[in-house]
mmCIF file of C-alpha atoms in Angstrom:
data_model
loop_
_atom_site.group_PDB
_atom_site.id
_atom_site.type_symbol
_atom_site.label_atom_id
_atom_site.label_comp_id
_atom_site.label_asym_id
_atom_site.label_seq_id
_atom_site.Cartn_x
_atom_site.Cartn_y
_atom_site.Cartn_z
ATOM 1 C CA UNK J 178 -82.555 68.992 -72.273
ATOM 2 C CA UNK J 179 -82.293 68.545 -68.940
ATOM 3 C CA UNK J 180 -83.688 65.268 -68.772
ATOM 4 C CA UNK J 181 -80.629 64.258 -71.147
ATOM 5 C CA UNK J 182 -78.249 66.275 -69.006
ATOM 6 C CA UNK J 183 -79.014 64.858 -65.629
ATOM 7 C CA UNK J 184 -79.554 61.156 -67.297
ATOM 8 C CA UNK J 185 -77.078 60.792 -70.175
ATOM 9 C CA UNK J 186 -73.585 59.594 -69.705
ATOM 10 C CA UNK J 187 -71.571 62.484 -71.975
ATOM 11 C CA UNK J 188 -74.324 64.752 -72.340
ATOM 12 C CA UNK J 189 -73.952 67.348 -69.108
ATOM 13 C CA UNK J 190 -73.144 70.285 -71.245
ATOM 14 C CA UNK J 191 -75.449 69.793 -74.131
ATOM 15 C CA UNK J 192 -77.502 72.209 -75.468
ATOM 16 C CA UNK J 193 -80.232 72.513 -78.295
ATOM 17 C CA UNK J 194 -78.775 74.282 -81.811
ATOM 18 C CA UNK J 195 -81.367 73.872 -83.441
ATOM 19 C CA UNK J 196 -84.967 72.935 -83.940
ATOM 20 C CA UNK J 197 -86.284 71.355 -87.367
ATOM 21 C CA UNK J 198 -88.996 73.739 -89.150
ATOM 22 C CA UNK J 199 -91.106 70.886 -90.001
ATOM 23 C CA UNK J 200 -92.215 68.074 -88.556
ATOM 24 C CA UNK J 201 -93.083 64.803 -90.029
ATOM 25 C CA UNK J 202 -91.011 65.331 -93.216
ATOM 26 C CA UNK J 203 -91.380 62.002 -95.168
ATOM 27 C CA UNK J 204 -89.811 62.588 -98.099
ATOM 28 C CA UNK J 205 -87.592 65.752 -99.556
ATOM 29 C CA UNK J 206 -84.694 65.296 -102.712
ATOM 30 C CA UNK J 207 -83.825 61.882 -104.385
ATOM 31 C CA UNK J 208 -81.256 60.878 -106.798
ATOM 32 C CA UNK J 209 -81.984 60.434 -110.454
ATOM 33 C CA UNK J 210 -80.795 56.845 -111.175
ATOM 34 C CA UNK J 211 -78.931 55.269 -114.023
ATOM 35 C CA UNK J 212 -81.545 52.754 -114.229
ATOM 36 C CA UNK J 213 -85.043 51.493 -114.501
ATOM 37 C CA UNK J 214 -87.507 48.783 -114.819
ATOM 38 C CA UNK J 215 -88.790 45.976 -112.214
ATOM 39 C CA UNK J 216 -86.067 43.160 -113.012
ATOM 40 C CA UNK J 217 -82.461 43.939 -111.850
ATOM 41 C CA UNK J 218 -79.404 41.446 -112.063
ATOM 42 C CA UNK J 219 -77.759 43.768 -109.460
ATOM 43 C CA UNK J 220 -79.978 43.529 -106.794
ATOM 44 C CA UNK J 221 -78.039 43.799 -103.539
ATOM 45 C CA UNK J 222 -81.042 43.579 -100.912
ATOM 46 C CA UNK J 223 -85.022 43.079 -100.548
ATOM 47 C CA UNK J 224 -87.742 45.258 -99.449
ATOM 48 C CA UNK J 225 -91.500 44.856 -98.603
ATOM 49 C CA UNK J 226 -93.379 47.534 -96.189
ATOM 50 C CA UNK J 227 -96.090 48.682 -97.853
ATOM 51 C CA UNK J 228 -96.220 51.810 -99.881
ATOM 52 C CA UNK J 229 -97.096 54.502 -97.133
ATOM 53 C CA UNK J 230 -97.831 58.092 -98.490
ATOM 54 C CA UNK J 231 -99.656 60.705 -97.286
ATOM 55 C CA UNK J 232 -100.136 63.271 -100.061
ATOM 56 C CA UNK J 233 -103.118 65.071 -101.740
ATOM 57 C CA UNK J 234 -101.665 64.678 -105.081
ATOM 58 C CA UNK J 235 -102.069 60.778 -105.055
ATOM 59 C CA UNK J 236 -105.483 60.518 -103.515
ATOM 60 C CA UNK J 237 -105.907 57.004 -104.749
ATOM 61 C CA UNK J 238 -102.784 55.324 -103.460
ATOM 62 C CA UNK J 239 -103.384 53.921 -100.067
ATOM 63 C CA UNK J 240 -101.030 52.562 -97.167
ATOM 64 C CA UNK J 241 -103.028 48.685 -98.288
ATOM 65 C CA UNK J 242 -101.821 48.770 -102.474
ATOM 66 C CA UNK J 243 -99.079 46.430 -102.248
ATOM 67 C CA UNK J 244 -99.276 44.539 -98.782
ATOM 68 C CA UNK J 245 -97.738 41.037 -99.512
ATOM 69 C CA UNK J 246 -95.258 41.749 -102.152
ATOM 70 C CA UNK J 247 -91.799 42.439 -101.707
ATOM 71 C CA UNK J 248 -89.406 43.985 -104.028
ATOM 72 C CA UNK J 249 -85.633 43.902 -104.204
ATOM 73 C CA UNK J 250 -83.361 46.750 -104.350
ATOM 74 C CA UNK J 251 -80.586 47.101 -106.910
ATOM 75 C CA UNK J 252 -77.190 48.546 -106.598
ATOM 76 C CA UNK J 253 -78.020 51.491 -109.103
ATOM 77 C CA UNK J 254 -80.553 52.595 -107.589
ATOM 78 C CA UNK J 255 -77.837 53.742 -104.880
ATOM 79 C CA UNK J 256 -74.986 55.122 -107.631
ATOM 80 C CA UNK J 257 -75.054 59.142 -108.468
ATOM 81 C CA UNK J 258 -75.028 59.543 -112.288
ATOM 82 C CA UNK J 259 -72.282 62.254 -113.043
ATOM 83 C CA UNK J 260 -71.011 62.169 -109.424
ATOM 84 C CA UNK J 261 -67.906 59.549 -109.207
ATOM 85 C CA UNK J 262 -66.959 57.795 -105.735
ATOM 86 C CA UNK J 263 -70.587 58.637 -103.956
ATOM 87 C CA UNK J 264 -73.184 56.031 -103.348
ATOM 88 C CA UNK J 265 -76.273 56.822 -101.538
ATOM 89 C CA UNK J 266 -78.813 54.941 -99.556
ATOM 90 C CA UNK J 267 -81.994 55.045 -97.082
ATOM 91 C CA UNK J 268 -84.759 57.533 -98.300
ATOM 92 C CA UNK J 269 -82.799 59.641 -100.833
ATOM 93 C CA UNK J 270 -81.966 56.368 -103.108
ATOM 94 C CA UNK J 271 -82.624 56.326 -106.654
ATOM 95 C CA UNK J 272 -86.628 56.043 -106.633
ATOM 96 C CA UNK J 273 -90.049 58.080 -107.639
ATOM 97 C CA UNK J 274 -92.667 59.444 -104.966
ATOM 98 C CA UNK J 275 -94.602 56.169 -104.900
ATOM 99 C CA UNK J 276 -91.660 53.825 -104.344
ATOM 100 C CA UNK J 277 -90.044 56.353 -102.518
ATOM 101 C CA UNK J 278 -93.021 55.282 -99.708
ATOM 102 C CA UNK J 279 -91.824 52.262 -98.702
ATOM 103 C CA UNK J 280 -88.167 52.068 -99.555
ATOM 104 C CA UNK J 281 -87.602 55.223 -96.562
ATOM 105 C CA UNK J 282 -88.970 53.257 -93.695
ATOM 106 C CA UNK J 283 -85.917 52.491 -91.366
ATOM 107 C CA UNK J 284 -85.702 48.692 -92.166
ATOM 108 C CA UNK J 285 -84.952 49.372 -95.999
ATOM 109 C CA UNK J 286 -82.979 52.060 -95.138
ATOM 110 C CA UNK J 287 -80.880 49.609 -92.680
ATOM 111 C CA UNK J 288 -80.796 47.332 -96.067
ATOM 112 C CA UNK J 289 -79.214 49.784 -98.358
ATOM 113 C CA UNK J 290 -77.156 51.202 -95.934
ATOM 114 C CA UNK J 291 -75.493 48.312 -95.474
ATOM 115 C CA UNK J 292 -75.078 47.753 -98.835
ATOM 116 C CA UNK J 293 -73.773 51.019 -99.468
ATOM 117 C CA UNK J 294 -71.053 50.567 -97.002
ATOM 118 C CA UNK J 295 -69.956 47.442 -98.201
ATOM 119 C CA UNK J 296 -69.597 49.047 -101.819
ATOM 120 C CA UNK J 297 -67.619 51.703 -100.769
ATOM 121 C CA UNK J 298 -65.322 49.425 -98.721
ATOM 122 C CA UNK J 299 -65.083 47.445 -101.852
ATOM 123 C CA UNK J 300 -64.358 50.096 -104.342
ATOM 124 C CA UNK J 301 -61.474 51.819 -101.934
ATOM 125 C CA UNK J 302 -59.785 48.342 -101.768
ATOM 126 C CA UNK J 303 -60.046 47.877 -105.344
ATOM 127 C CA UNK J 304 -59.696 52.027 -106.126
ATOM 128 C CA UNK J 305 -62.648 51.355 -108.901
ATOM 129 C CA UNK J 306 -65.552 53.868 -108.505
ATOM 130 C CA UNK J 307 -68.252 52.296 -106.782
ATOM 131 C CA UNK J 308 -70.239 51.782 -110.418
ATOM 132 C CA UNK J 309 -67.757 49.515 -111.745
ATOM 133 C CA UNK J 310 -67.842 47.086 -108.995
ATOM 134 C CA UNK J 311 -68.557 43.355 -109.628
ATOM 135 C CA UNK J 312 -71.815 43.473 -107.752
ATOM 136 C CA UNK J 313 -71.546 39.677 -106.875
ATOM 137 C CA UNK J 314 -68.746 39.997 -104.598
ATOM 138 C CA UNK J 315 -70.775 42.974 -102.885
ATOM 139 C CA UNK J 316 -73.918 40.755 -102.628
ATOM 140 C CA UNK J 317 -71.306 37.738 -101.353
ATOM 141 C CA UNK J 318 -70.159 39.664 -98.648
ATOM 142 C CA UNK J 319 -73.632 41.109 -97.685
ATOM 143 C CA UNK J 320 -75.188 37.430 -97.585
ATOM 144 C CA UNK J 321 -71.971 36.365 -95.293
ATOM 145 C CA UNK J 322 -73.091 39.094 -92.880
ATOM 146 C CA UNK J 323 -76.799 37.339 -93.574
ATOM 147 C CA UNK J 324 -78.732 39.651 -95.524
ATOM 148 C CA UNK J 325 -81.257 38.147 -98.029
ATOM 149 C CA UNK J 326 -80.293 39.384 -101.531
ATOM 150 C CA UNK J 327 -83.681 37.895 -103.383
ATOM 151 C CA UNK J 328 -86.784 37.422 -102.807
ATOM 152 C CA UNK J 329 -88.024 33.770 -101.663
ATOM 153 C CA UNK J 330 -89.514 32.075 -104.288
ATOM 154 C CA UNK J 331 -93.269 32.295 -103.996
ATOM 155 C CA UNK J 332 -93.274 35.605 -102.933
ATOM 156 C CA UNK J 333 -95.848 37.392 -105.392
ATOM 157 C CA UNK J 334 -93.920 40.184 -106.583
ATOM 158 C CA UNK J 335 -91.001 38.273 -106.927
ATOM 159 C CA UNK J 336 -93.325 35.344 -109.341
ATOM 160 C CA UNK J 337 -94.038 38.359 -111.266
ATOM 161 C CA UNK J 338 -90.781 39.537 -112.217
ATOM 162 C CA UNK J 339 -88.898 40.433 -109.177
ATOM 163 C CA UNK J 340 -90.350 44.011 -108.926
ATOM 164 C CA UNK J 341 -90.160 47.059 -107.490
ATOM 165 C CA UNK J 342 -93.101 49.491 -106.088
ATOM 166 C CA UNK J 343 -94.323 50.909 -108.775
ATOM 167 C CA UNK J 344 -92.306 53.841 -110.598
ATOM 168 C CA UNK J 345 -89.042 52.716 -108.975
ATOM 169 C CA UNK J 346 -86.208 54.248 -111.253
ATOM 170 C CA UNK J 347 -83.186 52.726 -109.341
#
């Protein structure tokens, strides 16, 4: 703390609150989605880190199983069944343990983050909930800010049906 005090512009009275209980926490509650499958006509971003979990219940996933193929994310896999007005993003997004492994690292997160905001802009401008929205003008306005929407063609996942890691639910 007192490195941040003496260093810090606006942090000469800080102080530590708190102190997390765990460390390393990868993963904790996700949403249950309102969809599923690998092919989605609302996809409003791409992802492709590897999937990276470290658990002893899924011995025989590894950090390597799906190195080269990207996935893209849809826009329900970021809406809250039974919840109206609340989209969600990075790490707590509609998805299962497996896909949950790469969509939390901080690039996807960045991805549907983005997309999330742009929703929610959307839907108070147009006072629709954000599960009604057109999801074209929501993946217009995220290109013009030059995120890529799909993947390119070639890409292997995408040549196999645009998917997801496996067990996405978004």
């Amino acid at each position: 703390m007192r490195w941040f005090r003496e260093r810090v512009p606006g942090f000469a009275d800080c102080h530590l609150t708190a102190v997390a209980d765990r460390v390393g926490v990868r993963e904790s509650r996700r949403v249950l989605g309102v969809q599923g499958g690998a092919v989605f006509a609302d996809a409003i971003g791409c992802g492709a880190f590897p999937i990276d979990v470290h658990a002893a219940d899924t011995p025989t996933l590894s950090h390597t199983d799906s190195v080269g193929a990207g996935y893209e994310i849809p826009l329900g896999a970021l809406l809250v069944p039974d919840v109206p007005n609340l989209l969600v993003a990075g790490r707590c997004l509609s998805s299962d343990h497996e896909a949950n492994g790469s969509l939390r690292i901080t690039a996807t997160c960045f991805v549907t983050g983005e997309a999330a905001g742009v929703a929610a802009a959307q839907a108070a401008a147009k006072a629709v909930d954000p599960g009604e929205l057109d999801v074209r003008y929501v993946r217009d306005r995220l290109a013009e800010r030059g995120a890529r929407i799909r993947l390119p063609r070639g890409n292997a996942a995408g040549e196999a049906g645009r998917g997801v890691p496996p067990g996405h639910r978004g």
